[in-house]
mmCIF file of C-alpha atoms (C1' of nucleotides) in Angstrom:
data_model
loop_
_atom_site.group_PDB
_atom_site.id
_atom_site.type_symbol
_atom_site.label_atom_id
_atom_site.label_comp_id
_atom_site.label_asym_id
_atom_site.label_seq_id
_atom_site.Cartn_x
_atom_site.Cartn_y
_atom_site.Cartn_z
ATOM 1 C CA UNK A 1 10.169 -13.518 7.475
ATOM 2 C CA UNK A 2 6.532 -12.696 8.114
ATOM 3 C CA UNK A 3 7.415 -10.970 11.385
ATOM 4 C CA UNK A 4 10.141 -9.081 9.551
ATOM 5 C CA UNK A 5 7.844 -6.506 7.952
ATOM 6 C CA UNK A 6 5.007 -6.842 10.443
ATOM 7 C CA UNK A 7 6.820 -4.098 12.278
ATOM 8 C CA UNK A 8 6.386 -1.825 9.245
ATOM 9 C CA UNK A 9 2.639 -1.514 9.742
ATOM 10 C CA UNK A 10 2.848 1.518 12.051
ATOM 11 C CA UNK A 11 4.957 3.344 9.476
ATOM 12 C CA UNK A 12 2.355 2.732 6.792
ATOM 13 C CA UNK A 13 -0.329 3.810 9.235
ATOM 14 C CA UNK A 14 1.559 7.010 10.000
ATOM 15 C CA UNK A 15 1.533 7.827 6.290
ATOM 16 C CA UNK A 16 -2.132 6.961 5.938
ATOM 17 C CA UNK A 17 -3.349 10.514 6.379
ATOM 18 C CA UNK A 18 -3.419 13.403 3.933
ATOM 19 C CA UNK A 19 -2.208 15.936 6.453
ATOM 20 C CA UNK A 20 0.775 13.845 7.437
ATOM 21 C CA UNK A 21 1.639 13.108 3.813
ATOM 22 C CA UNK A 22 1.880 16.809 3.133
ATOM 23 C CA UNK A 23 3.875 17.415 6.313
ATOM 24 C CA UNK A 24 6.401 14.829 5.198
ATOM 25 C CA UNK A 25 6.472 16.338 1.724
ATOM 26 C CA UNK A 26 7.330 19.696 3.245
ATOM 27 C CA UNK A 27 9.949 18.421 5.657
ATOM 28 C CA UNK A 28 11.795 16.164 3.224
ATOM 29 C CA UNK A 29 13.067 19.333 1.567
ATOM 30 C CA UNK A 30 15.723 19.430 4.265
ATOM 31 C CA UNK A 31 14.896 22.730 5.906
ATOM 32 C CA UNK A 32 13.646 22.329 9.501
ATOM 33 C CA UNK A 33 10.279 23.879 10.239
ATOM 34 C CA UNK A 34 8.706 25.027 13.475
ATOM 35 C CA UNK A 35 5.228 23.877 14.411
ATOM 36 C CA UNK A 36 3.746 27.294 13.689
ATOM 37 C CA UNK A 37 5.347 27.359 10.274
ATOM 38 C CA UNK A 38 3.913 23.946 9.488
ATOM 39 C CA UNK A 39 0.476 24.928 10.732
ATOM 40 C CA UNK A 40 0.481 28.171 8.784
ATOM 41 C CA UNK A 41 -1.339 27.300 5.576
ATOM 42 C CA UNK A 42 -3.497 24.578 7.105
ATOM 43 C CA UNK A 43 -7.154 24.761 8.016
ATOM 44 C CA UNK A 44 -6.350 22.754 11.118
ATOM 45 C CA UNK A 45 -5.381 24.021 14.526
ATOM 46 C CA UNK A 46 -1.783 24.187 15.634
ATOM 47 C CA UNK A 47 -2.568 21.471 18.178
ATOM 48 C CA UNK A 48 -3.904 19.194 15.495
ATOM 49 C CA UNK A 49 -0.698 19.673 13.533
ATOM 50 C CA UNK A 50 1.282 18.977 16.685
ATOM 51 C CA UNK A 51 -0.526 15.690 17.151
ATOM 52 C CA UNK A 52 0.199 14.685 13.572
ATOM 53 C CA UNK A 53 3.854 15.534 14.054
ATOM 54 C CA UNK A 54 3.977 13.383 17.177
ATOM 55 C CA UNK A 55 2.547 10.476 15.202
ATOM 56 C CA UNK A 56 5.268 10.862 12.599
ATOM 57 C CA UNK A 57 7.842 11.206 15.354
ATOM 58 C CA UNK A 58 6.631 8.041 17.089
ATOM 59 C CA UNK A 59 7.617 5.958 14.053
ATOM 60 C CA UNK A 60 10.861 7.826 13.453
ATOM 61 C CA UNK A 61 9.925 9.593 10.231
ATOM 62 C CA UNK A 62 10.630 12.898 11.918
ATOM 63 C CA UNK A 63 12.361 14.239 14.988
ATOM 64 C CA UNK A 64 12.183 17.536 16.834
ATOM 65 C CA UNK A 65 14.961 19.796 18.024
ATOM 66 C CA UNK A 66 14.172 22.474 20.522
ATOM 67 C CA UNK A 67 15.601 25.858 19.517
ATOM 68 C CA UNK A 68 14.734 28.621 21.890
ATOM 69 C CA UNK A 69 11.029 28.954 22.218
ATOM 70 C CA UNK A 70 10.291 26.981 19.086
ATOM 71 C CA UNK A 71 10.783 23.295 18.343
ATOM 72 C CA UNK A 72 11.982 22.538 14.860
ATOM 73 C CA UNK A 73 11.044 19.342 13.096
ATOM 74 C CA UNK A 74 13.367 17.585 10.696
ATOM 75 C CA UNK A 75 12.881 14.694 8.339
ATOM 76 C CA UNK A 76 14.418 11.268 8.885
ATOM 77 C CA UNK A 77 14.613 8.920 5.903
ATOM 78 C CA UNK A 78 15.234 5.492 7.439
ATOM 79 C CA UNK A 79 11.655 4.373 8.188
ATOM 80 C CA UNK A 80 10.491 5.155 4.694
ATOM 81 C CA UNK A 81 13.385 3.207 3.252
ATOM 82 C CA UNK A 82 12.175 0.411 5.482
ATOM 83 C CA UNK A 83 8.723 0.191 3.984
ATOM 84 C CA UNK A 84 10.228 0.171 0.520
ATOM 85 C CA UNK A 85 11.640 -3.208 1.435
ATOM 86 C CA UNK A 86 8.136 -4.509 1.945
ATOM 87 C CA UNK A 87 6.903 -3.009 -1.311
ATOM 88 C CA UNK A 88 9.858 -4.474 -3.181
ATOM 89 C CA UNK A 89 9.229 -7.876 -1.614
ATOM 90 C CA UNK A 90 5.630 -7.774 -2.822
ATOM 91 C CA UNK A 91 6.556 -6.542 -6.290
ATOM 92 C CA UNK A 92 9.176 -9.204 -6.715
ATOM 93 C CA UNK A 93 6.894 -11.992 -5.582
ATOM 94 C CA UNK A 94 4.210 -10.715 -7.934
ATOM 95 C CA UNK A 95 6.594 -10.519 -10.868
ATOM 96 C CA UNK A 96 7.714 -14.062 -10.236
ATOM 97 C CA UNK A 97 4.083 -15.168 -10.190
ATOM 98 C CA UNK A 98 3.510 -13.427 -13.499
ATOM 99 C CA UNK A 99 6.506 -15.000 -15.179
ATOM 100 C CA UNK A 100 5.446 -18.421 -13.919
ATOM 101 C CA UNK A 101 2.071 -17.792 -15.505
ATOM 102 C CA UNK A 102 3.609 -16.697 -18.776
ATOM 103 C CA UNK A 103 5.856 -19.732 -19.056
ATOM 104 C CA UNK A 104 2.889 -21.960 -18.283
ATOM 105 C CA UNK A 105 0.885 -20.433 -21.115
ATOM 106 C CA UNK A 106 3.802 -20.639 -23.515
ATOM 107 C CA UNK A 107 4.367 -24.363 -22.981
ATOM 108 C CA UNK B 1 1.316 18.409 -7.342
ATOM 109 C CA UNK B 2 0.396 18.434 -3.676
ATOM 110 C CA UNK B 3 -3.085 17.107 -4.459
ATOM 111 C CA UNK B 4 -1.512 14.515 -6.727
ATOM 112 C CA UNK B 5 -0.429 12.149 -3.953
ATOM 113 C CA UNK B 6 -3.002 13.285 -1.395
ATOM 114 C CA UNK B 7 -5.139 10.592 -2.930
ATOM 115 C CA UNK B 8 -2.524 8.011 -1.921
ATOM 116 C CA UNK B 9 -3.285 8.379 1.776
ATOM 117 C CA UNK B 10 -6.042 5.719 1.832
ATOM 118 C CA UNK B 11 -3.666 3.217 0.236
ATOM 119 C CA UNK B 12 -1.076 3.838 2.936
ATOM 120 C CA UNK B 13 -3.807 3.574 5.532
ATOM 121 C CA UNK B 14 -4.956 0.264 4.088
ATOM 122 C CA UNK B 15 -1.431 -1.076 4.529
ATOM 123 C CA UNK B 16 -1.163 0.300 8.047
ATOM 124 C CA UNK B 17 -2.228 -2.915 9.735
ATOM 125 C CA UNK B 18 -0.289 -6.101 10.431
ATOM 126 C CA UNK B 19 -3.098 -8.383 9.405
ATOM 127 C CA UNK B 20 -3.578 -6.658 6.077
ATOM 128 C CA UNK B 21 0.169 -6.616 5.411
ATOM 129 C CA UNK B 22 0.263 -10.376 5.764
ATOM 130 C CA UNK B 23 -2.841 -10.819 3.640
ATOM 131 C CA UNK B 24 -1.196 -8.862 0.854
ATOM 132 C CA UNK B 25 1.992 -10.859 1.279
ATOM 133 C CA UNK B 26 0.001 -14.051 0.815
ATOM 134 C CA UNK B 27 -2.023 -12.857 -2.155
ATOM 135 C CA UNK B 28 0.835 -11.302 -4.110
ATOM 136 C CA UNK B 29 2.026 -14.856 -4.763
ATOM 137 C CA UNK B 30 -0.491 -14.957 -7.580
ATOM 138 C CA UNK B 31 -2.702 -17.813 -6.406
ATOM 139 C CA UNK B 32 -6.245 -16.694 -5.525
ATOM 140 C CA UNK B 33 -7.423 -17.561 -2.029
ATOM 141 C CA UNK B 34 -10.870 -17.934 -0.580
ATOM 142 C CA UNK B 35 -11.808 -16.138 2.604
ATOM 143 C CA UNK B 36 -11.735 -19.338 4.625
ATOM 144 C CA UNK B 37 -8.293 -20.162 3.327
ATOM 145 C CA UNK B 38 -7.052 -16.734 4.309
ATOM 146 C CA UNK B 39 -8.613 -16.962 7.738
ATOM 147 C CA UNK B 40 -7.217 -20.427 8.365
ATOM 148 C CA UNK B 41 -4.028 -19.727 10.290
ATOM 149 C CA UNK B 42 -5.201 -16.529 11.891
ATOM 150 C CA UNK B 43 -6.327 -15.987 15.451
ATOM 151 C CA UNK B 44 -9.005 -13.674 14.129
ATOM 152 C CA UNK B 45 -12.522 -14.542 13.089
ATOM 153 C CA UNK B 46 -13.444 -15.131 9.469
ATOM 154 C CA UNK B 47 -15.548 -11.958 9.625
ATOM 155 C CA UNK B 48 -12.612 -9.944 10.833
ATOM 156 C CA UNK B 49 -10.570 -11.210 7.895
ATOM 157 C CA UNK B 50 -13.456 -10.370 5.590
ATOM 158 C CA UNK B 51 -13.494 -6.803 6.851
ATOM 159 C CA UNK B 52 -9.773 -6.478 6.273
ATOM 160 C CA UNK B 53 -10.185 -7.818 2.743
ATOM 161 C CA UNK B 54 -12.914 -5.269 2.057
ATOM 162 C CA UNK B 55 -10.577 -2.507 3.199
ATOM 163 C CA UNK B 56 -7.916 -3.699 0.786
ATOM 164 C CA UNK B 57 -10.542 -4.026 -1.932
ATOM 165 C CA UNK B 58 -11.813 -0.494 -1.337
ATOM 166 C CA UNK B 59 -8.439 0.924 -2.366
ATOM 167 C CA UNK B 60 -7.959 -1.508 -5.238
ATOM 168 C CA UNK B 61 -5.121 -3.558 -3.795
ATOM 169 C CA UNK B 62 -7.264 -6.641 -4.148
ATOM 170 C CA UNK B 63 -10.418 -7.767 -5.902
ATOM 171 C CA UNK B 64 -12.779 -10.679 -5.387
ATOM 172 C CA UNK B 65 -14.174 -13.138 -7.881
ATOM 173 C CA UNK B 66 -17.139 -15.235 -6.910
ATOM 174 C CA UNK B 67 -16.653 -18.902 -7.714
ATOM 175 C CA UNK B 68 -19.530 -21.047 -6.611
ATOM 176 C CA UNK B 69 -20.063 -20.673 -2.914
ATOM 177 C CA UNK B 70 -16.677 -19.185 -2.263
ATOM 178 C CA UNK B 71 -15.289 -15.818 -3.264
ATOM 179 C CA UNK B 72 -11.660 -15.810 -4.268
ATOM 180 C CA UNK B 73 -9.453 -12.824 -3.688
ATOM 181 C CA UNK B 74 -6.669 -11.843 -6.046
ATOM 182 C CA UNK B 75 -3.902 -9.293 -5.797
ATOM 183 C CA UNK B 76 -3.809 -6.105 -7.868
ATOM 184 C CA UNK B 77 -0.481 -4.297 -8.157
ATOM 185 C CA UNK B 78 -1.410 -0.822 -9.406
ATOM 186 C CA UNK B 79 -2.177 0.961 -6.101
ATOM 187 C CA UNK B 80 1.079 -0.137 -4.560
ATOM 188 C CA UNK B 81 2.986 1.096 -7.581
ATOM 189 C CA UNK B 82 1.155 4.341 -6.963
ATOM 190 C CA UNK B 83 2.477 4.876 -3.493
ATOM 191 C CA UNK B 84 5.972 4.129 -4.693
ATOM 192 C CA UNK B 85 5.694 7.345 -6.668
ATOM 193 C CA UNK B 86 5.194 9.248 -3.447
ATOM 194 C CA UNK B 87 8.085 7.497 -1.749
ATOM 195 C CA UNK B 88 10.331 8.182 -4.725
ATOM 196 C CA UNK B 89 9.286 11.826 -4.722
ATOM 197 C CA UNK B 90 10.249 12.118 -1.073
ATOM 198 C CA UNK B 91 13.535 10.267 -1.511
ATOM 199 C CA UNK B 92 14.511 12.379 -4.457
ATOM 200 C CA UNK B 93 13.711 15.636 -2.716
ATOM 201 C CA UNK B 94 15.672 14.469 0.301
ATOM 202 C CA UNK B 95 18.674 13.468 -1.774
ATOM 203 C CA UNK B 96 18.680 16.845 -3.455
ATOM 204 C CA UNK B 97 18.587 18.507 -0.056
ATOM 205 C CA UNK B 98 21.549 16.421 1.038
ATOM 206 C CA UNK B 99 23.605 17.238 -2.012
ATOM 207 C CA UNK B 100 22.851 20.928 -1.575
ATOM 208 C CA UNK B 101 24.124 20.630 1.972
ATOM 209 C CA UNK B 102 27.283 18.855 0.871
ATOM 210 C CA UNK B 103 28.117 21.423 -1.788
ATOM 211 C CA UNK B 104 27.526 24.181 0.745
ATOM 212 C CA UNK B 105 29.974 22.624 3.162
ATOM 213 C CA UNK B 106 32.543 22.037 0.457
ATOM 214 C CA UNK B 107 32.590 25.640 -0.719
ATOM 215 C "C1'" DC C 1 -33.430 -34.684 0.278
ATOM 216 C "C1'" DT C 2 -30.352 -33.599 3.856
ATOM 217 C "C1'" DA C 3 -26.178 -32.218 5.833
ATOM 218 C "C1'" DA C 4 -22.060 -29.584 5.690
ATOM 219 C "C1'" DT C 5 -19.400 -25.667 3.962
ATOM 220 C "C1'" DT C 6 -18.684 -20.810 2.640
ATOM 221 C "C1'" DT C 7 -20.382 -16.327 2.688
ATOM 222 C "C1'" DG C 8 -23.143 -12.426 3.714
ATOM 223 C "C1'" DC C 9 -25.604 -9.431 6.787
ATOM 224 C "C1'" DA C 10 -26.614 -6.912 10.927
ATOM 225 C "C1'" DA C 11 -26.171 -5.584 15.571
ATOM 226 C "C1'" DC C 12 -23.223 -4.592 18.962
ATOM 227 C "C1'" DC C 13 -19.059 -3.212 21.793
ATOM 228 C "C1'" DT C 14 -14.660 -0.876 22.813
ATOM 229 C "C1'" DG C 15 -10.753 1.899 22.173
ATOM 230 C "C1'" DG C 16 -8.369 5.169 20.053
ATOM 231 C "C1'" DA C 17 -7.774 8.697 16.026
ATOM 232 C "C1'" DG C 18 -8.506 13.187 14.876
ATOM 233 C "C1'" DG C 19 -10.062 17.406 16.097
ATOM 234 C "C1'" DT C 20 -11.353 21.406 19.203
ATOM 235 C "C1'" DT C 21 -11.012 24.794 23.184
ATOM 236 C "C1'" DG C 22 -8.897 26.947 27.145
ATOM 237 C "C1'" DC C 23 -5.181 27.813 30.012
ATOM 238 C "C1'" DT C 24 -0.183 27.756 31.394
ATOM 239 C "C1'" DT C 25 4.665 28.163 30.695
ATOM 240 C "C1'" DA C 26 8.878 29.576 28.353
ATOM 241 C "C1'" DA C 27 11.498 32.714 25.528
ATOM 242 C "C1'" DG C 28 12.205 36.925 22.659
ATOM 243 C "C1'" DA C 29 11.174 41.645 21.620
ATOM 244 C "C1'" DT C 30 10.494 46.525 23.071
ATOM 245 C "C1'" DA D 1 9.091 44.929 33.212
ATOM 246 C "C1'" DT D 2 5.768 44.023 29.948
ATOM 247 C "C1'" DC D 3 3.910 42.333 25.787
ATOM 248 C "C1'" DT D 4 3.878 38.904 22.313
ATOM 249 C "C1'" DT D 5 4.820 34.755 20.194
ATOM 250 C "C1'" DA D 6 5.653 29.525 20.294
ATOM 251 C "C1'" DA D 7 4.683 25.636 22.335
ATOM 252 C "C1'" DG D 8 2.893 22.271 25.934
ATOM 253 C "C1'" DC D 9 -0.787 20.250 28.686
ATOM 254 C "C1'" DA D 10 -5.258 18.551 29.624
ATOM 255 C "C1'" DA D 11 -10.021 17.854 29.113
ATOM 256 C "C1'" DC D 12 -13.376 16.946 26.076
ATOM 257 C "C1'" DC D 13 -16.121 15.398 21.933
ATOM 258 C "C1'" DT D 14 -17.376 12.581 17.947
ATOM 259 C "C1'" DC D 15 -16.839 9.055 14.929
ATOM 260 C "C1'" DC D 16 -15.065 5.015 12.953
ATOM 261 C "C1'" DA D 17 -11.721 0.952 12.895
ATOM 262 C "C1'" DG D 18 -11.344 -3.436 14.457
ATOM 263 C "C1'" DG D 19 -13.272 -7.109 16.524
ATOM 264 C "C1'" DT D 20 -17.032 -10.218 18.153
ATOM 265 C "C1'" DT D 21 -21.481 -13.017 17.993
ATOM 266 C "C1'" DG D 22 -25.588 -14.859 15.939
ATOM 267 C "C1'" DC D 23 -28.319 -15.998 12.234
ATOM 268 C "C1'" DA D 24 -29.793 -16.442 7.230
ATOM 269 C "C1'" DA D 25 -28.750 -17.671 2.413
ATOM 270 C "C1'" DA D 26 -26.451 -20.102 -1.187
ATOM 271 C "C1'" DT D 27 -23.865 -23.873 -2.854
ATOM 272 C "C1'" DT D 28 -21.857 -28.361 -2.854
ATOM 273 C "C1'" DA D 29 -21.432 -33.198 -1.064
ATOM 274 C "C1'" DG D 30 -23.389 -37.691 0.350
#
DNA sequence: CTAATTTGCAACCTGGAGGTTGCTTAAGAT
DNA sequence: ATCTTAAGCAACCTCCAGGTTGCAAATTAG
């Protein structure tokens, strides 16, 4: 059970960056975006954005589809559903701890 | 709205490590643990564990209470509720994108 | 008082994250 | 055929995360 969500760490790590959070926020709208499009508003270089996209891709949050001379990135929901499992596990365990505390005080 | 969850990145980053994930999983049970207790089963040094705890503390997932010669760490739920907001935002936006796609196909 | 336990502090090392620049290759546009 | 745009590749740099070791300080136990 411990090793179950140990594998989630890289997904959390992939989301542990402002730039990547905003990339995901853009891509989860459903419309695929090319690298240049995604780099457009940013202060960072296109290459920097590319690297961030590869990080997201390496944990499955995103995948790329080559279309002509541009490669379009699309969102993939599964990994983020995965880390919700961890968060729910923690919340549930915490809630149980709280209710144990309450019933102890009430006795 | 973009800057709203930009501040969540450090919380994700703090969870982006196997060791810290298991520390949180232990502490969310409600019982405070000293550093030595938390380092007990691990292959890592006590100092390594301490550093990880400080990372979690720096984003508010955990806080320490000095009790005699030992400092006990306790779980704090707020930051993790915070990142759920981001995940829910993404899920919702994605679901809307999907339903738009479905209604487009159906027409 | 002395010995053992729990932390804290500081220095140090290594690898990789995040970013840049420069150049090449592929694909559309004219 | 040429120009332009999109992306890939590779080298490089800097800085910090993650880990270690060694020692000092505080607290508790005997």
